[in-house]
Amino acid sequence: MKHFYIIANPQKDKELVLTKRIKKFVEERGGSCDYQLNQACDVTELPDKTECILVVGGDGTLLRAARDMAEYNIPLIGINTGHVGYLCELDTENVMSGLEILMKGTGYSVEERMLLTGYLMNKSGHSGQQVALNDIVIHRSGVLQVADFIISVNGEYLNTYSADGIIIATPTGSTAYNMSAGGPIVDPRAELILITPISPHTLNAKSIVLGADAEITIEVAPRRVENDEKAEVSFDGDHVGILEVGEKIVVKKAGTRTGILKLSKLSFLERLGKKLQGYTS
C-alpha cells in the first residue's frame, strides 16, 4: 500500500498533531496521504487511488467513517486516540510500526463486515436509507415509561416487546450495546442479525438471532390512553429521527460491506478472551 487517506477527529487529535505526523511519515516513504475532518466528511474529496483509509479518533469516529465510505469498498483501520477503542487496531504507540507493515504489503488481513441499512416510515413518508456497522437502536423517548414494540420479520408477526427499546445489531456490534443488554456475542465475520430488547419487562424476553436475509419491521404500539409514546432512532449512536405511535422502521442487511484491516494474528476467540478478561477485571 502506498496511497492513504486520513479521516481525523480534531477533538481526539488536538491540532491534528498525530494526523500530520502520519501524513509526513507516509510521504517520506514515497506514498501519498491527505486528510479531512470527520465533522464535515466529504466523500467527493477521496482520491481515486486511495488504498486504505486511516481513521484517527476512537470507535465512534471509525463507525461514522465506515458509514460514510461504505460504497467505496476501501478498507479502513482505526487509530485510537480516545478511551476504549475496541474496534481500533492501532494506537498512538504503534501507529508508525503498523503503517510500515501496511506499506510493505504483507502482514495484514482484511475482514469483511456486514452492514445494516434502514429507513423510517412515518407520517411524512419514507426517510432516506442510512447504514450502520454496529447497530440500529430504537429507544423510548419522553416520559419515563416502557414502550411496546411490535416486531415483524419478512412481513410475518414475530413478537411484541414491552421494553425500554430494541437493539438490532450486526455481528460486529454484538460486543457493543447488544452485549451490555444481555445479547449474545458472535464472530464479527458472521452473516446474521441480532434483535435484543433493552430492559424488557417480561421474564421470557430473549434475544433473537436471524439470518442475514431477514427484513425486520419495528412499529411503536400504543400503550397509554394519550397515544403519545415516542421512540428515538439512532444508527451507530447518531440520532436519525423520532417514531410516534403507529410509525415504523424497516431494517435489513445492506448491499455493501466494510473491510476492516487487521494486523494482529490473534484469532477471534483469542481476542474475545482478552476482552472478556478486561470486562471482568
Short mmCIF file of C-alpha atoms in Angstrom, two decimals:
data_model
loop_
_atom_site.label_atom_id
_atom_site.label_comp_id
_atom_site.label_asym_id
_atom_site.label_seq_id
_atom_site.Cartn_x
_atom_site.Cartn_y
_atom_site.Cartn_z
CA MET A 1 0.00 0.00 0.00
CA LYS A 2 1.20 3.47 -0.89
CA HIS A 3 -1.86 5.67 -1.08
CA PHE A 4 -3.61 6.55 2.18
CA TYR A 5 -6.35 8.91 3.27
CA ILE A 6 -6.99 10.07 6.84
CA ILE A 7 -10.32 10.89 8.45
CA ALA A 8 -9.44 12.67 11.67
CA ASN A 9 -11.42 13.65 14.74
CA PRO A 10 -9.99 17.03 15.84
CA GLN A 11 -11.47 16.61 19.32
CA LYS A 12 -9.39 13.46 19.83
CA ASP A 13 -6.33 14.59 17.87
CA LYS A 14 -5.73 18.11 19.16
CA GLU A 15 -4.36 20.44 16.49
CA LEU A 16 -4.08 17.32 14.29
CA VAL A 17 -0.63 16.57 15.66
CA LEU A 18 -0.85 12.82 15.05
CA THR A 19 -2.59 13.24 11.70
CA LYS A 20 0.22 15.45 10.41
CA ARG A 21 2.85 13.03 11.73
CA ILE A 22 1.20 10.19 9.84
CA LYS A 23 0.99 12.25 6.65
CA LYS A 24 4.69 13.14 6.88
CA PHE A 25 5.67 9.53 7.66
CA VAL A 26 3.87 8.17 4.58
CA GLU A 27 5.10 10.87 2.21
CA GLU A 28 8.72 10.48 3.33
CA ARG A 29 8.49 6.83 2.26
CA GLY A 30 7.21 7.58 -1.22
CA GLY A 31 3.50 7.31 -0.51
CA SER A 32 0.65 9.79 -0.71
CA CYS A 33 -1.54 10.85 2.17
CA ASP A 34 -4.13 13.56 2.60
CA TYR A 35 -6.78 14.13 5.26
CA GLN A 36 -10.10 15.66 6.16
CA LEU A 37 -12.05 16.17 9.37
CA ASN A 38 -14.78 13.73 10.34
CA GLN A 39 -17.16 16.51 11.35
CA ALA A 40 -17.70 17.52 7.73
CA CYS A 41 -16.83 14.32 5.92
CA ASP A 42 -16.99 14.91 2.17
CA VAL A 43 -16.70 11.68 0.15
CA THR A 44 -16.05 13.66 -3.03
CA GLU A 45 -12.61 14.61 -1.67
CA LEU A 46 -11.48 10.98 -1.53
CA PRO A 47 -8.72 10.45 -4.16
CA ASP A 48 -9.42 7.72 -6.70
CA LYS A 49 -6.14 5.94 -5.96
CA THR A 50 -6.81 5.58 -2.21
CA GLU A 51 -5.92 2.07 -0.99
CA CYS A 52 -6.56 2.49 2.73
CA ILE A 53 -8.49 4.88 4.97
CA LEU A 54 -6.84 5.67 8.30
CA VAL A 55 -9.34 6.78 10.93
CA VAL A 56 -7.80 8.84 13.75
CA GLY A 57 -10.06 9.11 16.81
CA GLY A 58 -11.93 6.30 18.51
CA ASP A 59 -14.66 3.76 17.91
CA GLY A 60 -17.27 6.44 17.22
CA THR A 61 -15.09 8.07 14.57
CA LEU A 62 -14.46 4.69 12.93
CA LEU A 63 -18.17 3.85 12.88
CA ARG A 64 -19.05 7.14 11.21
CA ALA A 65 -16.26 6.74 8.67
CA ALA A 66 -17.42 3.21 7.86
CA ARG A 67 -20.92 4.54 7.13
CA ASP A 68 -19.72 7.50 5.08
CA MET A 69 -17.28 5.44 2.98
CA ALA A 70 -19.26 2.19 2.69
CA GLU A 71 -19.97 2.50 -1.03
CA TYR A 72 -16.27 2.81 -1.95
CA ASN A 73 -15.17 -0.64 -0.75
CA ILE A 74 -11.88 0.70 0.64
CA PRO A 75 -10.56 -1.00 3.81
CA LEU A 76 -10.34 1.04 7.00
CA ILE A 77 -8.08 0.82 10.02
CA GLY A 78 -8.76 2.66 13.27
CA ILE A 79 -6.10 4.55 15.23
CA ASN A 80 -7.30 5.02 18.79
CA THR A 81 -6.67 8.36 20.46
CA GLY A 82 -9.75 8.07 22.66
CA HIS A 83 -10.58 5.86 25.63
CA VAL A 84 -11.51 2.25 24.86
CA GLY A 85 -11.23 1.85 21.11
CA TYR A 86 -12.18 -1.83 20.81
CA LEU A 87 -12.70 -1.51 17.06
CA CYS A 88 -9.41 0.29 16.53
CA GLU A 89 -6.42 -1.84 15.55
CA LEU A 90 -3.70 0.74 16.30
CA ASP A 91 -2.96 3.32 18.97
CA THR A 92 -0.56 6.25 19.26
CA GLU A 93 2.29 3.99 20.36
CA ASN A 94 2.25 1.51 17.48
CA VAL A 95 0.79 3.53 14.62
CA MET A 96 4.10 4.02 12.78
CA SER A 97 5.07 0.37 13.01
CA GLY A 98 1.59 -0.50 11.77
CA LEU A 99 2.00 1.84 8.81
CA GLU A 100 5.29 0.19 7.94
CA ILE A 101 3.52 -3.18 7.76
CA LEU A 102 0.80 -1.77 5.52
CA MET A 103 3.31 -0.09 3.21
CA LYS A 104 5.29 -3.33 2.86
CA GLY A 105 2.13 -5.02 1.65
CA THR A 106 2.34 -8.10 3.89
CA GLY A 107 1.43 -9.00 7.46
CA TYR A 108 -2.18 -7.85 7.46
CA SER A 109 -5.60 -9.14 6.53
CA VAL A 110 -8.94 -7.58 5.66
CA GLU A 111 -12.07 -8.73 7.49
CA GLU A 112 -15.27 -8.14 5.55
CA ARG A 113 -18.02 -6.90 7.88
CA MET A 114 -21.72 -6.75 7.04
CA LEU A 115 -23.67 -3.53 7.43
CA LEU A 116 -27.31 -2.83 8.22
CA THR A 117 -29.47 -0.45 6.26
CA GLY A 118 -32.73 1.07 7.42
CA TYR A 119 -35.32 3.74 6.85
CA LEU A 120 -38.20 5.25 8.83
CA MET A 121 -41.84 5.03 7.77
CA ASN A 122 -43.66 7.93 9.36
CA LYS A 123 -46.48 10.33 8.57
CA SER A 124 -44.34 12.23 6.10
CA GLY A 125 -43.42 9.07 4.17
CA HIS A 126 -40.16 7.16 3.88
CA SER A 127 -36.94 8.68 5.13
CA GLY A 128 -33.73 8.21 3.21
CA GLN A 129 -31.84 4.97 3.81
CA GLN A 130 -28.83 5.00 6.09
CA VAL A 131 -26.33 2.34 7.09
CA ALA A 132 -24.85 1.15 10.38
CA LEU A 133 -21.81 -1.01 11.15
CA ASN A 134 -22.62 -1.76 14.81
CA ASP A 135 -26.31 -1.36 15.47
CA ILE A 136 -29.59 0.42 14.97
CA VAL A 137 -31.34 1.27 18.25
CA ILE A 138 -34.97 2.23 18.85
CA HIS A 139 -35.34 3.63 22.38
CA ARG A 140 -38.29 5.13 24.21
CA SER A 141 -38.25 8.91 24.40
CA GLY A 142 -40.06 11.40 26.61
CA VAL A 143 -41.97 10.01 29.60
CA LEU A 144 -40.08 7.52 31.78
CA GLN A 145 -42.30 4.56 30.98
CA VAL A 146 -41.74 1.42 28.97
CA ALA A 147 -42.92 1.24 25.38
CA ASP A 148 -44.41 -1.55 23.30
CA PHE A 149 -42.58 -2.52 20.12
CA ILE A 150 -44.21 -4.80 17.53
CA ILE A 151 -41.61 -6.89 15.67
CA SER A 152 -42.29 -8.43 12.25
CA VAL A 153 -39.83 -10.38 10.10
CA ASN A 154 -40.31 -10.67 6.33
CA GLY A 155 -43.88 -9.48 6.76
CA GLU A 156 -44.74 -12.06 9.45
CA TYR A 157 -45.52 -11.07 13.04
CA LEU A 158 -42.84 -12.27 15.46
CA ASN A 159 -43.34 -10.74 18.90
CA THR A 160 -44.27 -7.65 20.88
CA TYR A 161 -41.69 -6.47 23.39
CA SER A 162 -42.54 -4.25 26.36
CA ALA A 163 -39.15 -2.68 26.97
CA ASP A 164 -37.11 0.48 27.05
CA GLY A 165 -36.04 -0.19 23.49
CA ILE A 166 -34.83 -2.62 20.84
CA ILE A 167 -31.30 -3.17 19.51
CA ILE A 168 -30.80 -4.53 16.00
CA ALA A 169 -27.13 -5.45 15.79
CA THR A 170 -24.64 -6.78 13.29
CA PRO A 171 -22.06 -9.40 14.30
CA THR A 172 -19.56 -6.53 14.65
CA GLY A 173 -21.95 -4.80 17.04
CA SER A 174 -22.58 -7.92 19.11
CA THR A 175 -19.85 -6.86 21.58
CA ALA A 176 -21.22 -3.32 21.88
CA TYR A 177 -24.64 -2.22 23.23
CA ASN A 178 -26.05 -5.66 22.36
CA MET A 179 -23.69 -7.36 24.80
CA SER A 180 -24.38 -4.78 27.53
CA ALA A 181 -28.10 -5.53 27.16
CA GLY A 182 -27.51 -9.27 27.59
CA GLY A 183 -27.37 -10.25 23.93
CA PRO A 184 -25.11 -12.98 22.51
CA ILE A 185 -21.55 -12.48 21.29
CA VAL A 186 -20.88 -13.76 17.77
CA ASP A 187 -17.94 -13.83 15.38
CA PRO A 188 -17.80 -10.41 13.64
CA ARG A 189 -17.28 -12.13 10.27
CA ALA A 190 -20.61 -13.95 10.53
CA GLU A 191 -23.68 -13.21 8.43
CA LEU A 192 -26.66 -12.74 10.74
CA ILE A 193 -28.79 -10.13 12.50
CA LEU A 194 -29.39 -9.88 16.25
CA ILE A 195 -32.53 -8.49 17.91
CA THR A 196 -32.10 -7.71 21.61
CA PRO A 197 -34.65 -5.97 23.89
CA ILE A 198 -33.38 -3.27 26.26
CA SER A 199 -34.56 -3.76 29.85
CA PRO A 200 -37.59 -5.89 28.88
CA HIS A 201 -40.46 -6.04 31.36
CA THR A 202 -41.17 -9.74 30.91
CA LEU A 203 -39.11 -12.65 32.19
CA ASN A 204 -39.20 -14.59 28.92
CA ALA A 205 -37.96 -11.81 26.64
CA LYS A 206 -34.77 -13.06 24.97
CA SER A 207 -32.51 -12.05 22.13
CA ILE A 208 -33.33 -13.47 18.72
CA VAL A 209 -30.78 -14.42 16.06
CA LEU A 210 -31.99 -14.16 12.46
CA GLY A 211 -30.49 -14.96 9.11
CA ALA A 212 -28.88 -12.20 7.10
CA ASP A 213 -31.77 -12.26 4.60
CA ALA A 214 -34.32 -11.10 7.20
CA GLU A 215 -36.18 -7.83 6.75
CA ILE A 216 -37.22 -6.53 10.16
CA THR A 217 -40.03 -4.07 10.81
CA ILE A 218 -40.46 -2.45 14.22
CA GLU A 219 -43.61 -0.46 15.00
CA VAL A 220 -44.24 1.72 18.04
CA ALA A 221 -47.50 0.42 19.54
CA PRO A 222 -49.98 2.40 21.69
CA ARG A 223 -49.68 1.78 25.41
CA ARG A 224 -51.07 4.91 27.06
CA VAL A 225 -54.54 6.36 26.59
CA GLU A 226 -52.98 9.54 25.24
CA ASN A 227 -51.16 7.61 22.44
CA ASP A 228 -48.22 9.95 22.97
CA GLU A 229 -45.46 7.35 23.03
CA LYS A 230 -42.34 8.25 21.10
CA ALA A 231 -39.13 6.40 20.29
CA GLU A 232 -35.78 7.80 19.26
CA VAL A 233 -33.89 6.03 16.46
CA SER A 234 -30.10 6.03 16.26
CA PHE A 235 -27.65 4.46 13.81
CA ASP A 236 -24.32 3.64 15.48
CA GLY A 237 -25.19 6.08 18.23
CA ASP A 238 -26.10 9.00 15.93
CA HIS A 239 -29.68 10.31 16.15
CA VAL A 240 -31.62 9.98 12.89
CA GLY A 241 -35.25 10.53 13.87
CA ILE A 242 -38.28 10.05 16.12
CA LEU A 243 -41.06 7.49 15.73
CA GLU A 244 -44.56 8.08 17.10
CA VAL A 245 -47.35 5.56 17.68
CA GLY A 246 -48.10 3.63 14.50
CA GLU A 247 -44.85 4.62 12.81
CA LYS A 248 -42.22 2.08 11.83
CA ILE A 249 -38.61 1.44 10.97
CA VAL A 250 -37.54 -1.17 8.42
CA VAL A 251 -34.08 -2.76 8.76
CA LYS A 252 -32.21 -5.32 6.66
CA LYS A 253 -28.72 -6.28 5.57
CA ALA A 254 -27.08 -3.62 3.42
CA GLY A 255 -25.95 -4.36 -0.11
CA THR A 256 -22.46 -3.08 0.68
CA ARG A 257 -19.85 -4.31 3.14
CA THR A 258 -16.99 -2.68 5.02
CA GLY A 259 -13.44 -4.02 5.10
CA ILE A 260 -11.64 -3.68 8.45
CA LEU A 261 -7.86 -4.09 8.34
CA LYS A 262 -6.37 -6.39 10.96
CA LEU A 263 -2.68 -6.56 11.83
CA SER A 264 -2.99 -8.87 14.82
CA LYS A 265 -2.53 -12.61 14.26
CA LEU A 266 -4.83 -13.39 17.18
CA SER A 267 -7.92 -15.41 16.30
CA PHE A 268 -11.40 -14.14 17.10
CA LEU A 269 -11.56 -16.43 20.15
CA GLU A 270 -8.19 -15.23 21.45
CA ARG A 271 -9.21 -11.58 21.04
CA LEU A 272 -12.57 -12.27 22.65
CA GLY A 273 -10.91 -13.98 25.62
CA LYS A 274 -8.71 -10.95 26.22
CA LYS A 275 -11.68 -8.59 26.00
CA LEU A 276 -13.77 -10.66 28.40
CA GLN A 277 -10.91 -10.72 30.90
CA GLY A 278 -10.79 -6.95 30.65
CA TYR A 279 -14.54 -6.63 31.30
CA THR A 280 -14.35 -8.71 34.46
CA SER A 281 -11.12 -7.32 35.94
#
